[in-house]
Amino acid sequence: QVPLVESGGGVVQPERSLRLSCAASGFTFKNYGMHWVRQAPGKGLEWVAVIWYDGRNKYYADSVKGRFTVSRDNSKNMLYLQMNSLRVEDTAVYYCARDVRVGGTNHFDCWGQGTVVTVSS
Amino acid sequence: DIQLTQSPSFLSASVGDRVTITCRASQGISSYLAWYQQKPGKAPELLIYGASTLQSGVPSRFSGSGSGTEFTLTISSLQPEDFATYYCLHLNTDLMCSFGQGTQLEIK
């Protein structure tokens, strides 16, 4: 059973919207902070957003602030990324990742397989 | 915001070589650093967390060290499956994340 599975990617025109989903399984989802990370073609990893375990705190990269919204439904074990006003430069593989705290330090211990978003006219 | 700078960006080495990748933070981050390996078309995989703790299941030829602003990932004897791209990562107290730009390790 794959712990994190993303969906919702596709081809979309600039300025349009898309919502990504990440289905979690096999662990107590409500206990973990969750992140979205993206990777443009041929480029490095770029952090996008985090939502704390209870959904009360959310933080975003400057490149998506005001356009993207992260949310979660702990009753459904689901993480979401609402992407509005999409730009060509948002084209990337989008990963969801689980945040774990061990020995006083946080890191990502589990990643989904990624979903591809292509923004093109 | 914390900036992480990896060096080198590209590294060419042979099977059996010992290699070291460096990650420098723009300000002190104690030991709050992790290392990941990514192969083409795959999600990153955790190698090291807390700067020096080996993730369960990761071969012992991988090791990490450092604290404050300078960190290293060392592979003691390169194996064919180690040719990949490596990233360092830091999460702050708000869980905002910084990545290094990556080090691509290629076969010489």
XYZ file of N, CA and C in Angstrom:
687
model
N 0.852 -1.192 0.000
C 0.000 0.000 0.000
C 0.885 1.238 0.000
N 0.716 2.081 -1.017
C 1.516 3.294 -1.136
C 0.955 4.345 -0.206
N 1.788 4.886 0.685
C 1.275 5.818 1.698
C 0.701 7.129 1.144
N 1.270 7.648 0.054
C 0.831 8.934 -0.484
C 0.649 8.809 -1.993
N -0.517 9.193 -2.466
C -0.807 9.121 -3.901
C -1.418 10.441 -4.351
N -0.689 11.128 -5.246
C -1.171 12.388 -5.794
C -2.049 12.150 -7.015
N -2.946 13.100 -7.274
C -3.770 13.072 -8.479
C -4.195 14.487 -8.810
N -4.765 14.647 -9.989
C -5.310 15.941 -10.371
C -4.472 16.734 -11.348
N -3.289 16.238 -11.670
C -2.459 16.948 -12.628
C -3.043 16.909 -14.031
N -2.476 17.730 -14.903
C -2.937 17.755 -16.280
C -2.397 18.957 -17.019
N -2.935 19.191 -18.201
C -2.556 20.334 -19.023
C -3.610 21.425 -18.843
N -3.167 22.628 -18.561
C -4.089 23.738 -18.311
C -3.513 24.998 -18.932
N -4.393 25.877 -19.349
C -3.958 27.135 -19.954
C -3.529 28.142 -18.886
N -2.664 29.058 -19.247
C -2.283 30.117 -18.290
C -3.508 30.864 -17.774
N -3.425 31.258 -16.522
C -4.479 31.988 -15.808
C -5.641 31.103 -15.361
N -5.639 29.823 -15.752
C -6.691 28.923 -15.296
C -6.322 28.306 -13.952
N -7.213 27.469 -13.435
C -7.033 26.860 -12.114
C -6.977 25.345 -12.220
N -6.405 24.751 -11.174
C -6.310 23.296 -11.073
C -6.236 22.945 -9.602
N -6.829 21.826 -9.204
C -6.712 21.371 -7.817
C -6.052 20.007 -7.785
N -4.979 19.922 -7.039
C -4.289 18.661 -6.831
C -4.763 18.029 -5.524
N -4.757 16.714 -5.514
C -5.114 15.963 -4.314
C -4.001 14.995 -3.968
N -3.907 14.677 -2.691
C -2.944 13.695 -2.209
C -3.681 12.813 -1.205
N -3.839 11.546 -1.539
C -4.534 10.598 -0.669
C -3.510 9.883 0.204
N -3.734 9.922 1.499
C -2.825 9.289 2.456
C -3.440 8.006 2.990
N -2.608 7.026 3.231
C -3.091 5.763 3.782
C -1.984 5.078 4.567
N -2.390 4.228 5.498
C -1.429 3.429 6.242
C -0.780 4.114 7.421
N -1.177 5.346 7.702
C -0.656 6.042 8.879
C -1.723 7.021 9.377
N -1.517 7.554 10.580
C -2.487 8.470 11.187
C -2.252 9.867 10.630
N -2.949 10.153 9.548
C -2.736 11.372 8.762
C -2.828 12.627 9.629
N -3.779 12.677 10.535
C -4.036 13.894 11.311
C -2.884 14.258 12.247
N -1.911 13.384 12.397
C -0.781 13.643 13.291
C 0.411 14.288 12.593
N 0.321 14.488 11.279
C 1.492 14.908 10.518
C 1.276 16.209 9.762
N 2.308 17.058 9.785
C 2.351 18.159 8.848
C 2.576 17.612 7.443
N 2.025 18.311 6.460
C 2.124 17.845 5.079
C 2.578 18.999 4.187
N 3.363 18.645 3.189
C 3.952 19.634 2.296
C 3.643 19.311 0.843
N 3.718 20.356 0.022
C 3.783 20.198 -1.427
C 5.159 20.699 -1.882
N 5.776 19.923 -2.729
C 7.078 20.243 -3.306
C 6.948 20.034 -4.809
N 7.590 20.870 -5.594
C 7.508 20.700 -7.051
C 8.892 20.672 -7.675
N 8.918 20.162 -8.890
C 10.173 20.064 -9.636
C 9.879 20.341 -11.098
N 10.342 21.490 -11.571
C 10.196 21.840 -12.975
C 11.089 20.935 -13.814
N 10.753 20.757 -15.081
C 11.542 19.860 -15.939
C 13.023 20.216 -15.930
N 13.851 19.239 -15.582
C 15.292 19.438 -15.589
C 15.839 20.315 -14.476
N 14.989 20.663 -13.514
C 15.405 21.573 -12.440
C 15.410 20.852 -11.096
N 15.803 21.606 -10.065
C 15.859 21.049 -8.728
C 14.517 21.082 -8.014
N 14.540 20.652 -6.774
C 13.335 20.608 -5.959
C 13.010 21.997 -5.422
N 11.744 22.352 -5.450
C 11.279 23.640 -4.925
C 10.129 23.408 -3.965
N 10.291 23.843 -2.750
C 9.209 23.741 -1.772
C 8.094 24.715 -2.153
N 6.835 24.266 -1.991
C 5.679 25.067 -2.391
C 4.875 25.541 -1.179
N 4.511 24.596 -0.304
C 3.619 24.961 0.790
C 3.641 23.895 1.868
N 3.261 24.311 3.074
C 3.094 23.391 4.201
C 1.774 23.690 4.884
N 1.166 22.657 5.421
C 0.015 22.801 6.296
C 0.281 21.955 7.530
N 0.121 22.558 8.676
C 0.359 21.847 9.921
C -0.680 20.735 10.111
N -0.388 19.870 11.076
C -1.178 18.658 11.266
C -2.670 18.943 11.464
N -2.965 20.083 12.129
C -4.364 20.394 12.437
C -4.960 21.407 11.456
N -4.177 21.816 10.493
C -4.664 22.748 9.480
C -4.645 24.208 9.893
N -4.228 24.504 11.115
C -4.328 25.887 11.609
C -3.265 26.801 11.028
N -2.123 26.261 10.698
C -1.044 27.077 10.135
C -0.682 26.598 8.739
N -0.526 27.557 7.859
C -0.156 27.277 6.468
C 0.882 28.301 6.048
N 1.879 27.866 5.332
C 2.922 28.766 4.839
C 3.219 28.421 3.379
N 3.630 29.452 2.633
C 3.828 29.288 1.201
C 5.154 29.868 0.748
N 5.663 29.315 -0.342
C 6.800 29.922 -1.010
C 6.350 31.243 -1.630
N 7.265 32.192 -1.705
C 6.933 33.500 -2.286
C 6.409 33.364 -3.716
N 6.904 32.373 -4.446
C 6.544 32.222 -5.858
C 5.078 31.842 -6.062
N 4.414 31.348 -5.024
C 3.018 30.915 -5.173
C 2.075 31.637 -4.220
N 2.621 32.452 -3.333
C 1.797 33.124 -2.334
C 0.733 33.980 -3.008
N -0.500 33.848 -2.534
C -1.613 34.602 -3.102
C -2.281 33.910 -4.266
N -1.665 32.878 -4.815
C -2.247 32.139 -5.951
C -2.616 30.714 -5.565
N -1.820 30.097 -4.699
C -2.042 28.702 -4.304
C -2.578 28.663 -2.876
N -3.423 27.667 -2.614
C -3.954 27.457 -1.274
C -3.861 25.980 -0.912
N -3.218 25.706 0.204
C -3.114 24.325 0.689
C -4.214 24.092 1.722
N -4.784 22.908 1.700
C -5.814 22.551 2.674
C -5.766 21.047 2.915
N -6.482 20.625 3.932
C -6.522 19.198 4.247
C -7.864 18.846 4.838
N -8.232 17.586 4.708
C -9.439 17.053 5.329
C -8.998 15.819 6.114
N -8.810 15.984 7.393
C -8.300 14.886 8.211
C -9.313 13.746 8.353
N -10.572 14.037 8.132
C -11.577 12.976 8.211
C -11.506 12.052 6.994
N -10.939 12.579 5.909
C -10.824 11.802 4.672
C -9.387 11.424 4.345
N -8.448 11.817 5.203
C -7.018 11.557 4.954
C -6.566 12.130 3.616
N -6.976 13.364 3.359
C -6.694 13.996 2.074
C -5.993 15.340 2.254
N -5.054 15.601 1.377
C -4.343 16.874 1.270
C -4.660 17.463 -0.101
N -4.780 18.785 -0.159
C -5.139 19.437 -1.418
C -4.213 20.620 -1.692
N -4.111 20.953 -2.969
C -3.440 22.183 -3.381
C -4.292 22.821 -4.470
N -4.937 23.925 -4.114
C -5.713 24.691 -5.086
C -4.779 25.693 -5.753
N -4.645 25.579 -7.059
C -3.714 26.430 -7.804
C -4.517 27.328 -8.737
N -4.473 28.615 -8.468
C -5.171 29.604 -9.298
C -4.175 30.457 -10.065
N -4.674 31.155 -11.064
C -3.835 32.067 -11.866
C -2.528 31.399 -12.273
N -2.646 30.219 -12.833
C -1.452 29.435 -13.164
C -0.608 30.129 -14.226
N 0.689 29.945 -14.103
C 1.665 30.530 -15.018
C 2.446 29.418 -15.686
N 3.053 29.729 -16.812
C 3.885 28.749 -17.511
C 4.957 28.201 -16.577
N 5.488 29.065 -15.735
C 6.569 28.664 -14.826
C 6.103 27.761 -13.676
N 4.797 27.516 -13.575
C 4.292 26.558 -12.595
C 4.332 25.121 -13.116
N 4.706 24.969 -14.370
C 4.838 23.636 -14.959
C 5.875 22.826 -14.190
N 5.445 21.665 -13.688
C 6.335 20.869 -12.836
C 5.667 19.551 -12.459
N 6.461 18.671 -11.908
C 5.931 17.522 -11.171
C 5.680 18.002 -9.747
N 4.488 17.743 -9.236
C 4.123 18.157 -7.883
C 4.063 16.919 -6.988
N 4.815 16.986 -5.911
C 4.854 15.903 -4.928
C 4.213 16.359 -3.618
N 3.490 15.449 -2.975
C 3.151 15.682 -1.578
C 4.150 14.893 -0.733
N 4.430 15.412 0.456
C 5.433 14.787 1.315
C 5.002 14.915 2.775
N 5.291 13.896 3.543
C 4.967 13.867 4.958
C 6.140 14.390 5.769
N 5.821 15.213 6.736
C 6.813 15.826 7.622
C 6.830 15.043 8.931
N 7.984 14.648 9.370
C 8.088 13.917 10.625
C 9.145 14.577 11.502
N 8.909 14.541 12.791
C 9.856 15.118 13.741
C 10.489 13.980 14.526
N 11.806 13.868 14.410
C 12.543 12.814 15.099
C 13.756 13.441 15.762
N 13.917 13.190 17.050
C 15.091 13.706 17.742
C 15.233 15.209 17.650
N 14.105 15.925 17.630
C 14.141 17.371 17.623
C 14.330 17.999 16.261
N 14.398 17.214 15.220
C 14.588 17.749 13.875
C 13.494 17.252 12.941
N 13.035 18.124 12.056
C 11.983 17.772 11.096
C 12.589 17.463 9.731
N 11.962 16.534 9.039
C 12.357 16.236 7.669
C 11.199 15.516 6.991
N 11.331 15.302 5.695
C 10.321 14.560 4.944
C 10.738 13.091 4.927
N 9.870 12.224 5.432
C 10.235 10.814 5.443
C 9.469 9.995 4.427
N 8.524 10.611 3.731
C 7.694 9.866 2.801
C 7.203 10.832 1.728
N 7.293 10.394 0.477
C 6.879 11.211 -0.658
C 5.902 10.415 -1.521
N 5.005 11.139 -2.195
C 4.193 10.494 -3.214
C 5.000 10.294 -4.485
N 4.343 9.757 -5.484
C 5.029 9.489 -6.751
C 5.018 10.701 -7.686
N 4.218 11.705 -7.345
C 4.167 12.933 -8.128
C 3.046 12.949 -9.142
N 2.556 14.150 -9.449
C 1.569 14.353 -10.506
C 2.050 15.523 -11.359
N 1.898 15.385 -12.663
C 2.477 16.354 -13.601
C 1.471 17.450 -13.930
N 1.901 18.674 -13.768
C 1.113 19.846 -14.153
C 1.843 20.558 -15.284
N 1.140 20.759 -16.393
C 1.698 21.485 -17.528
C 0.814 22.686 -17.813
N 1.411 23.862 -17.755
C 0.684 25.097 -18.036
C 1.150 25.599 -19.401
N 0.231 25.586 -20.340
C 0.594 25.938 -21.709
C -0.644 26.396 -22.458
N -0.420 27.364 -23.328
C -1.520 27.836 -24.168
C -1.621 27.008 -25.452
N 14.941 34.182 5.419
C 14.886 32.803 4.927
C 16.300 32.218 4.869
N 16.379 30.944 5.199
C 17.653 30.238 5.120
C 17.929 29.839 3.679
N 19.117 30.142 3.216
C 19.554 29.700 1.883
C 20.550 28.564 2.066
N 20.381 27.516 1.271
C 21.308 26.377 1.292
C 22.050 26.333 -0.037
N 23.367 26.282 0.034
C 24.197 26.251 -1.160
C 25.006 24.971 -1.180
N 24.761 24.156 -2.189
C 25.487 22.905 -2.325
C 26.681 23.079 -3.252
N 27.715 22.303 -2.977
C 28.852 22.248 -3.887
C 29.468 20.860 -3.857
N 29.928 20.378 -5.016
C 29.761 21.019 -6.317
C 28.363 20.803 -6.866
N 28.034 21.457 -7.969
C 26.753 21.220 -8.630
C 26.788 19.948 -9.454
N 27.971 19.643 -9.985
C 28.168 18.427 -10.764
C 29.428 17.737 -10.271
N 29.379 16.428 -10.236
C 30.517 15.652 -9.750
C 30.623 14.399 -10.601
N 31.804 14.175 -11.137
C 32.060 12.990 -11.935
C 33.008 12.085 -11.158
N 32.620 10.840 -10.968
C 33.423 9.930 -10.156
C 33.275 8.506 -10.670
N 34.127 7.632 -10.172
C 34.126 6.232 -10.605
C 33.643 5.317 -9.493
N 33.171 4.142 -9.879
C 32.781 3.145 -8.888
C 33.970 2.868 -7.967
N 33.690 2.858 -6.666
C 34.736 2.653 -5.673
C 35.312 3.924 -5.092
N 35.069 5.059 -5.743
C 35.589 6.335 -5.241
C 34.889 6.742 -3.948
N 35.586 7.566 -3.190
C 34.993 8.234 -2.031
C 34.640 9.651 -2.472
N 33.402 10.064 -2.244
C 32.983 11.401 -2.662
C 32.347 12.140 -1.494
N 32.498 13.473 -1.540
C 31.926 14.326 -0.505
C 31.186 15.478 -1.164
N 29.985 15.716 -0.693
C 29.154 16.832 -1.146
C 28.944 17.750 0.047
N 29.046 19.042 -0.198
C 28.933 20.030 0.872
C 27.658 20.838 0.732
N 27.052 21.174 1.852
C 25.875 22.037 1.907
C 26.146 23.119 2.944
N 26.105 24.361 2.510
C 26.352 25.485 3.413
C 25.075 26.293 3.601
N 24.767 26.589 4.863
C 23.577 27.359 5.207
C 23.944 28.826 5.402
N 23.020 29.711 5.033
C 23.284 31.154 5.118
C 23.320 31.655 6.560
N 22.783 30.871 7.469
C 22.924 31.153 8.889
C 22.853 29.826 9.641
N 23.223 29.860 10.905
C 23.304 28.623 11.669
C 21.970 27.917 11.798
N 21.981 26.608 11.557
C 20.758 25.812 11.634
C 20.961 24.579 12.525
N 21.916 24.696 13.449
C 22.196 23.583 14.366
C 22.430 22.317 13.536
N 21.715 21.251 13.842
C 21.863 20.012 13.072
C 20.594 19.692 12.283
N 19.818 20.721 11.974
C 18.528 20.534 11.329
C 18.674 20.449 9.817
N 19.308 19.395 9.367
C 19.574 19.214 7.941
C 19.378 17.760 7.570
N 18.778 17.555 6.400
C 18.599 16.207 5.870
C 19.179 16.129 4.461
N 19.483 14.906 4.055
C 20.004 14.649 2.713
C 19.091 13.661 1.993
N 18.886 13.911 0.703
C 18.038 13.069 -0.120
C 18.773 12.674 -1.389
N 18.404 11.508 -1.906
C 18.880 11.023 -3.198
C 17.680 10.954 -4.136
N 17.872 11.450 -5.356
C 16.803 11.363 -6.345
C 17.342 10.786 -7.643
N 16.652 9.779 -8.139
C 16.976 9.197 -9.440
C 15.955 9.679 -10.461
N 16.328 9.720 -11.743
C 15.433 10.271 -12.776
C 14.052 9.633 -12.764
N 13.028 10.491 -12.771
C 11.654 10.022 -12.812
C 11.115 9.491 -11.505
N 11.887 9.603 -10.447
C 11.465 9.081 -9.142
C 11.393 10.190 -8.106
N 10.625 9.936 -7.048
C 10.595 10.859 -5.922
C 11.908 10.759 -5.144
N 12.280 11.823 -4.460
C 13.477 11.755 -3.615
C 13.324 10.720 -2.501
N 14.463 10.201 -2.061
C 14.470 9.254 -0.942
C 15.395 9.773 0.152
N 14.953 9.633 1.386
C 15.701 10.121 2.532
C 16.924 9.252 2.794
N 18.065 9.919 2.971
C 19.305 9.219 3.314
C 19.712 9.483 4.763
N 19.760 10.748 5.114
C 20.306 11.210 6.383
C 19.374 12.273 6.953
N 19.141 12.266 8.254
C 18.426 13.358 8.905
C 19.162 13.753 10.169
N 18.819 14.933 10.693
C 19.541 15.414 11.867
C 21.026 15.540 11.597
N 21.372 15.818 10.361
C 22.739 16.021 9.866
C 23.569 14.743 9.789
N 23.335 13.784 10.681
C 24.250 12.637 10.738
C 23.574 11.299 11.017
N 22.263 11.276 11.166
C 21.573 10.019 11.474
C 21.161 9.319 10.188
N 21.619 8.101 10.032
C 21.325 7.336 8.828
C 19.897 6.802 8.895
N 19.133 7.055 7.846
C 17.771 6.536 7.783
C 17.823 5.005 7.704
N 16.874 4.372 8.357
C 16.794 2.922 8.345
C 16.764 2.382 6.916
N 17.598 1.377 6.655
C 17.627 0.758 5.341
C 18.629 1.366 4.373
N 19.193 2.498 4.731
C 20.179 3.149 3.855
C 21.554 2.518 4.108
N 22.272 2.178 3.052
C 23.578 1.527 3.234
C 24.549 2.368 4.055
N 25.387 1.700 4.814
C 26.307 2.384 5.733
C 27.432 3.115 5.014
N 27.554 2.953 3.704
C 28.566 3.734 2.978
C 28.188 5.215 2.910
N 26.926 5.532 3.198
C 26.480 6.929 3.275
C 26.670 7.441 4.703
N 27.212 8.636 4.836
C 27.330 9.252 6.148
C 27.195 10.758 6.019
N 26.750 11.380 7.092
C 26.597 12.824 7.114
C 27.262 13.407 8.337
N 27.720 14.632 8.200
C 28.339 15.296 9.333
C 28.113 16.794 9.225
N 28.452 17.497 10.319
C 28.366 18.947 10.324
C 27.329 19.478 11.286
N 27.424 20.754 11.526
C 26.428 21.473 12.323
C 26.664 22.962 12.101
N 25.657 23.749 12.450
C 25.793 25.193 12.264
C 25.538 25.607 10.828
N 26.597 25.870 10.081
C 26.425 26.339 8.707
C 27.061 25.441 7.660
N 27.828 24.453 8.061
C 28.494 23.615 7.067
C 28.247 22.139 7.324
N 27.833 21.456 6.278
C 27.440 20.060 6.371
C 28.023 19.294 5.199
N 28.272 18.006 5.419
C 28.777 17.174 4.334
C 28.034 15.852 4.278
N 27.878 15.374 3.055
C 27.399 14.021 2.781
C 28.565 13.289 2.134
N 28.919 12.150 2.686
C 30.029 11.360 2.155
C 29.534 9.982 1.759
N 29.966 9.556 0.590
C 29.749 8.175 0.149
C 31.126 7.535 0.128
N 31.313 6.507 0.949
C 32.671 6.008 1.185
C 33.229 5.222 0.006
N 32.378 4.498 -0.701
C 32.815 3.704 -1.841
C 31.645 3.618 -2.817
N 31.708 4.433 -3.861
C 30.583 4.557 -4.782
C 30.208 3.219 -5.417
N 28.917 2.973 -5.439
C 28.357 1.819 -6.127
C 27.567 2.295 -7.347
N 27.363 1.437 -8.330
C 26.661 1.872 -9.552
C 25.299 2.500 -9.276
N 24.611 2.021 -8.264
C 23.276 2.544 -7.972
C 23.296 3.906 -7.279
N 24.478 4.409 -6.939
C 24.588 5.697 -6.248
C 24.622 6.894 -7.198
N 24.720 6.632 -8.484
C 24.773 7.748 -9.428
C 23.372 8.319 -9.563
N 23.227 9.552 -9.078
C 21.925 10.176 -8.894
C 22.172 11.648 -8.556
N 21.088 12.350 -8.231
C 21.203 13.734 -7.778
C 20.907 13.782 -6.283
N 21.687 14.563 -5.562
C 21.579 14.650 -4.110
C 21.186 16.072 -3.699
N 20.277 16.152 -2.737
C 19.783 17.443 -2.234
C 19.899 17.491 -0.716
N 20.252 18.673 -0.216
C 20.122 18.914 1.216
C 18.828 19.696 1.451
N 18.301 19.576 2.661
C 17.010 20.177 3.011
C 17.039 20.654 4.460
N 16.420 21.799 4.680
C 16.258 22.314 6.038
C 14.813 22.749 6.229
N 14.240 22.364 7.353
C 12.911 22.826 7.751
C 13.041 23.697 8.984
N 12.456 24.910 8.955
C 12.548 25.776 10.117
C 11.438 25.467 11.125
N 11.353 26.270 12.162
C 10.396 25.974 13.235
C 8.950 26.104 12.786
N 8.710 26.879 11.725
C 7.361 26.967 11.158
C 7.118 25.894 10.109
N 8.094 25.034 9.903
C 8.062 23.963 8.902
C 8.170 24.490 7.481
N 8.664 25.730 7.316
C 8.982 26.211 5.979
C 10.312 25.601 5.560
N 10.409 25.296 4.283
C 11.484 24.431 3.811
C 12.424 25.156 2.865
N 13.703 24.820 2.957
C 14.698 25.254 1.984
C 15.404 24.025 1.442
N 15.635 24.016 0.133
C 16.407 22.968 -0.505
C 17.715 23.544 -1.032
N 18.760 22.740 -1.031
C 19.933 23.067 -1.821
C 19.597 22.880 -3.295
N 20.459 23.395 -4.157
C 20.147 23.371 -5.586
C 20.422 22.021 -6.224
N 21.042 21.119 -5.470
C 21.283 19.775 -5.977
C 22.705 19.559 -6.451
N 23.163 18.328 -6.309
C 24.469 17.896 -6.821
C 24.237 16.650 -7.671
N 24.555 16.773 -8.951
C 24.377 15.649 -9.870
C 25.659 14.839 -9.905
N 25.568 13.584 -9.492
C 26.719 12.689 -9.429
C 26.679 11.770 -10.639
N 27.712 11.875 -11.474
C 27.733 11.132 -12.719
C 28.904 10.168 -12.754
N 28.771 9.172 -13.592
C 29.836 8.179 -13.758
C 30.939 8.752 -14.641
N 32.179 8.628 -14.169
C 33.323 9.103 -14.964
C 33.636 8.076 -16.048
